[in-house]
C-alpha cells in the first residue's frame, strides 16, 4: 500500500552539510521534500508527460542543458559553452550573451580545488558554491587550492592542472562506492610544483592578487546517506520509461540510488512527476 506524497515539477536537489553528512531536500512544485529520511522506503516516481522550462516556465517537449527550453538554451549566458569550458569565457571580448549575468556570476571570485570523487580530480566553482559543488559531484573529500578573481582565470588554472590530473568524475564509479583515499595535501604540493612555471605566467599576466594559492585551506570530508551501493549501475530514463519504482538505498551527488537503478535528478529539472512512498 502506498500513500501519496506530492506532485509537481522537480528541480536540482538542495544540499547542505550537517557536520560531514550531506543532507538533501528535493523541490517538487512549491514544496520541499526532505530526502534523507526516505532512505529505506519504497518509492514510486511517475513522469506526467509535462516539462516546463526552469527559466521562463514555458512548456517544452524536450529539455536542453538540464531543464531549459530551446529558446532559453540559445539565449542565456548560463547555457553558453564557456560555462562548461570556463577557459573559453568571452566576456572581455564584449560578446557575453548577458553581460549583467556575467558580472554577477563570472566576474567574481572562484575557487580552484582538488577533490576525490571517482578518484582525484581538479575542478572550479564560484566561491559561493563551496561546498555545494563538491556534494553535487559526489566528492568524499575536497581541498581548495587557489582563489582567483574571475571564471576565465579559474578555467586557465584548471587547464594547466588537467594536463596532470583528471578534470571529470566517472559517475558510474562514483555511485559504486567510496574511492581510494587520497592525500590531498601531498597531491596539492606535488601538482603545485609541476605547474609552477605556468601558474607564474598567469600571475604575471593577471597580477599576483588575481591568482592566490590557498596554502592554509583545510580538507572538507563528506559522508553520504547511502545504506548500500549498487554492484552494477543501471540508469533510469524517464523519457523512455516514465515510471520507476524501488527501495531508496541512498543519495550521492545528484543521484537517487534505488535497489532497481539510479536516477540523476538534476537531468530532469522541469519534469512534472508524481511521487508516492510506502505508508
Short mmCIF file of C-alpha atoms in Angstrom, two decimals:
data_model
loop_
_atom_site.label_atom_id
_atom_site.label_comp_id
_atom_site.label_asym_id
_atom_site.label_seq_id
_atom_site.Cartn_x
_atom_site.Cartn_y
_atom_site.Cartn_z
CA UNK A 1 0.00 0.00 0.00
CA UNK A 2 1.29 3.47 -0.85
CA UNK A 3 0.39 6.95 0.26
CA UNK A 4 0.63 9.98 -2.00
CA UNK A 5 3.49 12.30 -1.16
CA UNK A 6 3.45 15.16 -3.66
CA UNK A 7 3.45 16.16 -7.32
CA UNK A 8 4.89 18.94 -9.46
CA UNK A 9 7.98 20.00 -11.37
CA UNK A 10 11.24 18.76 -9.84
CA UNK A 11 14.47 20.73 -9.58
CA UNK A 12 18.07 20.06 -8.64
CA UNK A 13 18.20 18.88 -5.04
CA UNK A 14 19.21 21.43 -2.44
CA UNK A 15 22.06 20.35 -0.19
CA UNK A 16 23.84 21.28 2.99
CA UNK A 17 26.27 19.65 5.39
CA UNK A 18 25.32 18.56 8.88
CA UNK A 19 28.81 18.02 10.22
CA UNK A 20 30.26 15.90 7.41
CA UNK A 21 26.91 14.40 6.36
CA UNK A 22 25.35 15.55 3.09
CA UNK A 23 21.66 16.38 3.59
CA UNK A 24 19.27 16.56 0.65
CA UNK A 25 15.97 18.32 0.00
CA UNK A 26 14.15 17.86 -3.32
CA UNK A 27 11.95 20.68 -4.66
CA UNK A 28 8.69 19.30 -6.11
CA UNK A 29 6.40 22.05 -7.29
CA UNK A 30 6.17 24.61 -4.49
CA UNK A 31 7.13 22.10 -1.80
CA UNK A 32 10.42 20.84 -0.40
CA UNK A 33 10.78 17.15 0.39
CA UNK A 34 13.48 16.05 2.88
CA UNK A 35 15.08 13.06 1.17
CA UNK A 36 17.46 11.59 3.76
CA UNK A 37 14.56 10.38 5.86
CA UNK A 38 13.11 8.44 2.91
CA UNK A 39 16.12 6.12 2.64
CA UNK A 40 14.99 2.54 3.16
CA UNK A 41 11.46 3.28 1.93
CA UNK A 42 9.90 2.05 -1.28
CA UNK A 43 9.15 4.92 -3.66
CA UNK A 44 7.31 5.25 -6.94
CA UNK A 45 8.07 8.09 -9.35
CA UNK A 46 5.87 8.76 -12.39
CA UNK A 47 6.68 11.30 -15.13
CA UNK A 48 3.40 13.04 -16.04
CA UNK A 49 4.49 13.93 -19.59
CA UNK A 50 4.87 17.65 -18.90
CA UNK A 51 8.12 19.65 -18.96
CA UNK A 52 8.37 23.34 -18.14
CA UNK A 53 11.49 25.41 -18.78
CA UNK A 54 13.27 26.08 -15.48
CA UNK A 55 14.00 29.65 -16.60
CA UNK A 56 10.94 31.02 -18.43
CA UNK A 57 8.34 28.42 -17.46
CA UNK A 58 7.09 27.69 -20.98
CA UNK A 59 6.03 24.17 -21.94
CA UNK A 60 8.67 22.29 -23.91
CA UNK A 61 8.65 18.84 -25.47
CA UNK A 62 12.38 18.44 -24.92
CA UNK A 63 14.72 19.67 -22.20
CA UNK A 64 18.10 21.21 -23.00
CA UNK A 65 21.02 21.77 -20.63
CA UNK A 66 19.26 20.40 -17.54
CA UNK A 67 15.84 21.94 -17.83
CA UNK A 68 15.80 24.73 -20.43
CA UNK A 69 13.59 25.15 -23.47
CA UNK A 70 15.42 25.61 -26.77
CA UNK A 71 15.00 29.43 -27.00
CA UNK A 72 16.45 29.85 -23.49
CA UNK A 73 19.21 27.36 -24.29
CA UNK A 74 20.17 29.53 -27.27
CA UNK A 75 19.80 32.87 -25.48
CA UNK A 76 21.03 32.54 -21.90
CA UNK A 77 24.62 33.08 -20.81
CA UNK A 78 24.26 30.23 -18.31
CA UNK A 79 23.80 27.86 -21.27
CA UNK A 80 26.82 29.08 -23.25
CA UNK A 81 29.85 26.87 -23.97
CA UNK A 82 32.01 28.87 -21.56
CA UNK A 83 30.01 27.52 -18.61
CA UNK A 84 31.26 24.02 -19.45
CA UNK A 85 34.67 25.30 -20.58
CA UNK A 86 35.44 28.39 -18.46
CA UNK A 87 38.75 28.97 -20.25
CA UNK A 88 36.58 29.97 -23.24
CA UNK A 89 34.95 32.87 -21.37
CA UNK A 90 34.46 35.73 -23.84
CA UNK A 91 33.14 38.43 -21.52
CA UNK A 92 36.25 40.59 -22.13
CA UNK A 93 35.60 40.39 -25.89
CA UNK A 94 32.22 42.05 -25.36
CA UNK A 95 30.29 39.06 -26.71
CA UNK A 96 28.73 37.73 -23.49
CA UNK A 97 25.08 36.82 -24.12
CA UNK A 98 24.03 38.58 -20.89
CA UNK A 99 26.72 40.98 -19.60
CA UNK A 100 24.86 41.66 -16.33
CA UNK A 101 24.63 37.93 -15.62
CA UNK A 102 28.32 37.63 -16.46
CA UNK A 103 29.15 40.39 -13.98
CA UNK A 104 27.34 38.62 -11.14
CA UNK A 105 28.34 35.03 -11.94
CA UNK A 106 31.66 35.09 -13.81
CA UNK A 107 33.46 38.29 -12.89
CA UNK A 108 33.62 37.25 -9.22
CA UNK A 109 35.94 35.15 -7.07
CA UNK A 110 36.20 31.48 -8.00
CA UNK A 111 37.88 28.58 -6.24
CA UNK A 112 40.09 26.00 -7.93
CA UNK A 113 40.06 22.78 -5.94
CA UNK A 114 41.18 19.17 -5.77
CA UNK A 115 38.50 16.62 -4.99
CA UNK A 116 38.24 12.86 -4.58
CA UNK A 117 35.03 11.69 -6.24
CA UNK A 118 35.67 8.70 -8.51
CA UNK A 119 39.37 9.43 -7.98
CA UNK A 120 41.45 12.59 -7.83
CA UNK A 121 40.22 15.49 -9.98
CA UNK A 122 40.69 19.22 -10.37
CA UNK A 123 37.66 21.48 -10.57
CA UNK A 124 36.44 25.05 -10.29
CA UNK A 125 33.43 26.71 -8.72
CA UNK A 126 32.22 30.11 -7.58
CA UNK A 127 33.32 30.87 -4.06
CA UNK A 128 29.66 30.96 -3.00
CA UNK A 129 29.16 27.35 -4.20
CA UNK A 130 31.51 25.74 -1.66
CA UNK A 131 30.73 23.02 -0.54
CA UNK A 132 27.60 22.63 -2.71
CA UNK A 133 29.62 21.90 -5.84
CA UNK A 134 31.58 19.15 -4.09
CA UNK A 135 28.41 17.47 -2.84
CA UNK A 136 26.86 17.65 -6.34
CA UNK A 137 29.90 15.80 -7.72
CA UNK A 138 29.79 13.10 -5.05
CA UNK A 139 33.24 14.03 -3.70
CA UNK A 140 34.19 12.33 -0.42
CA UNK A 141 36.86 14.97 0.23
CA UNK A 142 37.90 18.29 -1.30
CA UNK A 143 40.62 20.89 -0.82
CA UNK A 144 40.62 24.46 -2.20
CA UNK A 145 43.99 25.23 -3.79
CA UNK A 146 43.57 28.68 -5.42
CA UNK A 147 41.25 31.64 -5.15
CA UNK A 148 41.07 33.57 -8.42
CA UNK A 149 39.30 36.76 -9.45
CA UNK A 150 37.25 35.57 -12.45
CA UNK A 151 35.79 32.47 -14.05
CA UNK A 152 38.18 32.84 -17.00
CA UNK A 153 41.19 32.71 -14.69
CA UNK A 154 39.82 29.66 -12.90
CA UNK A 155 39.44 27.91 -16.25
CA UNK A 156 43.00 28.76 -17.27
CA UNK A 157 44.37 27.37 -13.99
CA UNK A 158 42.22 24.25 -14.37
CA UNK A 159 43.51 23.77 -17.93
CA UNK A 160 47.10 23.80 -16.64
CA UNK A 161 46.29 21.27 -13.93
CA UNK A 162 44.30 18.89 -16.11
CA UNK A 163 47.47 18.11 -18.03
CA UNK A 164 48.46 16.28 -14.83
CA UNK A 165 45.20 15.15 -13.24
CA UNK A 166 41.63 14.34 -14.35
CA UNK A 167 39.02 17.09 -14.54
CA UNK A 168 35.98 14.81 -14.83
CA UNK A 169 34.13 12.48 -12.46
CA UNK A 170 33.17 9.00 -13.61
CA UNK A 171 29.59 8.97 -12.32
CA UNK A 172 29.31 5.20 -12.64
CA UNK A 173 32.41 4.65 -10.48
CA UNK A 174 31.28 7.36 -8.04
CA UNK A 175 27.98 5.51 -7.48
CA UNK A 176 29.62 2.14 -6.80
CA UNK A 177 31.14 3.24 -3.51
CA UNK A 178 33.89 5.31 -1.94
CA UNK A 179 37.10 5.81 -3.96
CA UNK A 180 40.55 5.01 -2.61
CA UNK A 181 41.82 7.52 -0.06
CA UNK A 182 43.85 10.45 -1.40
CA UNK A 183 46.36 12.59 0.49
CA UNK A 184 45.06 15.88 -0.90
CA UNK A 185 47.76 17.95 0.78
CA UNK A 186 50.54 15.84 -0.76
CA UNK A 187 48.85 15.86 -4.18
CA UNK A 188 48.34 19.65 -3.94
CA UNK A 189 52.04 20.23 -3.21
CA UNK A 190 53.23 17.89 -5.97
CA UNK A 191 50.92 19.44 -8.55
CA UNK A 192 51.85 22.97 -7.49
CA UNK A 193 55.49 22.13 -8.15
CA UNK A 194 54.72 20.53 -11.52
CA UNK A 195 52.61 23.52 -12.62
CA UNK A 196 54.67 26.30 -11.01
CA UNK A 197 56.09 27.86 -14.18
CA UNK A 198 52.72 28.03 -15.98
CA UNK A 199 50.95 29.42 -12.91
CA UNK A 200 53.67 32.07 -12.60
CA UNK A 201 52.97 33.10 -16.20
CA UNK A 202 49.28 33.54 -15.39
CA UNK A 203 50.14 35.59 -12.30
CA UNK A 204 52.37 37.79 -14.42
CA UNK A 205 49.55 38.23 -16.93
CA UNK A 206 46.74 38.96 -14.44
CA UNK A 207 48.63 40.06 -11.31
CA UNK A 208 49.66 38.22 -8.15
CA UNK A 209 46.44 39.19 -6.34
CA UNK A 210 44.29 37.68 -9.09
CA UNK A 211 45.57 34.12 -8.57
CA UNK A 212 46.29 33.34 -4.93
CA UNK A 213 47.32 29.92 -3.58
CA UNK A 214 45.31 28.81 -0.56
CA UNK A 215 48.09 27.18 1.40
CA UNK A 216 46.24 27.23 4.73
CA UNK A 217 42.99 25.70 3.42
CA UNK A 218 41.71 22.55 5.13
CA UNK A 219 40.24 19.38 3.66
CA UNK A 220 36.46 19.03 3.75
CA UNK A 221 35.38 15.41 4.20
CA UNK A 222 31.87 14.48 3.10
CA UNK A 223 29.75 11.46 4.04
CA UNK A 224 26.70 10.46 2.02
CA UNK A 225 23.42 8.93 3.19
CA UNK A 226 23.85 5.56 1.49
CA UNK A 227 22.88 2.26 3.11
CA UNK A 228 24.08 0.13 0.18
CA UNK A 229 25.88 0.84 -3.09
CA UNK A 230 24.93 -0.99 -6.31
CA UNK A 231 27.26 -3.61 -7.76
CA UNK A 232 26.14 -2.62 -11.25
CA UNK A 233 24.90 0.88 -12.11
CA UNK A 234 21.72 0.94 -14.19
CA UNK A 235 20.37 4.39 -15.04
CA UNK A 236 16.65 5.16 -15.34
CA UNK A 237 15.47 7.21 -18.34
CA UNK A 238 12.11 8.89 -17.73
CA UNK A 239 11.80 9.85 -21.42
CA UNK A 240 11.78 6.17 -22.39
CA UNK A 241 10.20 4.59 -19.29
CA UNK A 242 8.12 7.21 -17.45
CA UNK A 243 7.65 5.20 -14.27
CA UNK A 244 10.16 3.85 -11.78
CA UNK A 245 9.77 2.04 -8.50
CA UNK A 246 12.19 0.72 -5.93
CA UNK A 247 13.60 0.97 -2.43
CA UNK A 248 15.70 4.12 -1.96
CA UNK A 249 19.11 2.86 -0.84
CA UNK A 250 20.91 6.19 -0.75
CA UNK A 251 21.74 9.57 -2.30
CA UNK A 252 25.08 10.69 -3.69
CA UNK A 253 25.90 13.60 -5.97
CA UNK A 254 22.53 14.46 -7.52
CA UNK A 255 21.63 10.77 -7.86
CA UNK A 256 18.93 8.81 -6.09
CA UNK A 257 20.17 5.23 -5.67
CA UNK A 258 17.42 2.60 -5.73
CA UNK A 259 17.73 -1.16 -5.50
CA UNK A 260 16.37 -1.17 -9.07
CA UNK A 261 18.60 1.53 -10.61
CA UNK A 262 19.75 5.15 -10.27
CA UNK A 263 18.37 8.47 -11.48
CA UNK A 264 20.10 11.83 -11.89
CA UNK A 265 17.52 14.30 -10.55
CA UNK A 266 19.38 17.29 -11.98
CA UNK A 267 18.93 15.90 -15.50
CA UNK A 268 15.15 16.00 -15.10
CA UNK A 269 14.76 19.55 -13.79
CA UNK A 270 11.44 20.94 -15.02
CA UNK A 271 9.83 17.49 -15.40
CA UNK A 272 6.48 17.11 -13.66
CA UNK A 273 6.45 13.98 -11.54
CA UNK A 274 4.13 12.30 -9.08
CA UNK A 275 5.95 10.77 -6.14
CA UNK A 276 4.48 8.28 -3.72
CA UNK A 277 6.01 6.23 -0.93
CA UNK A 278 5.06 3.25 1.18
CA UNK A 279 2.89 4.07 4.16
#
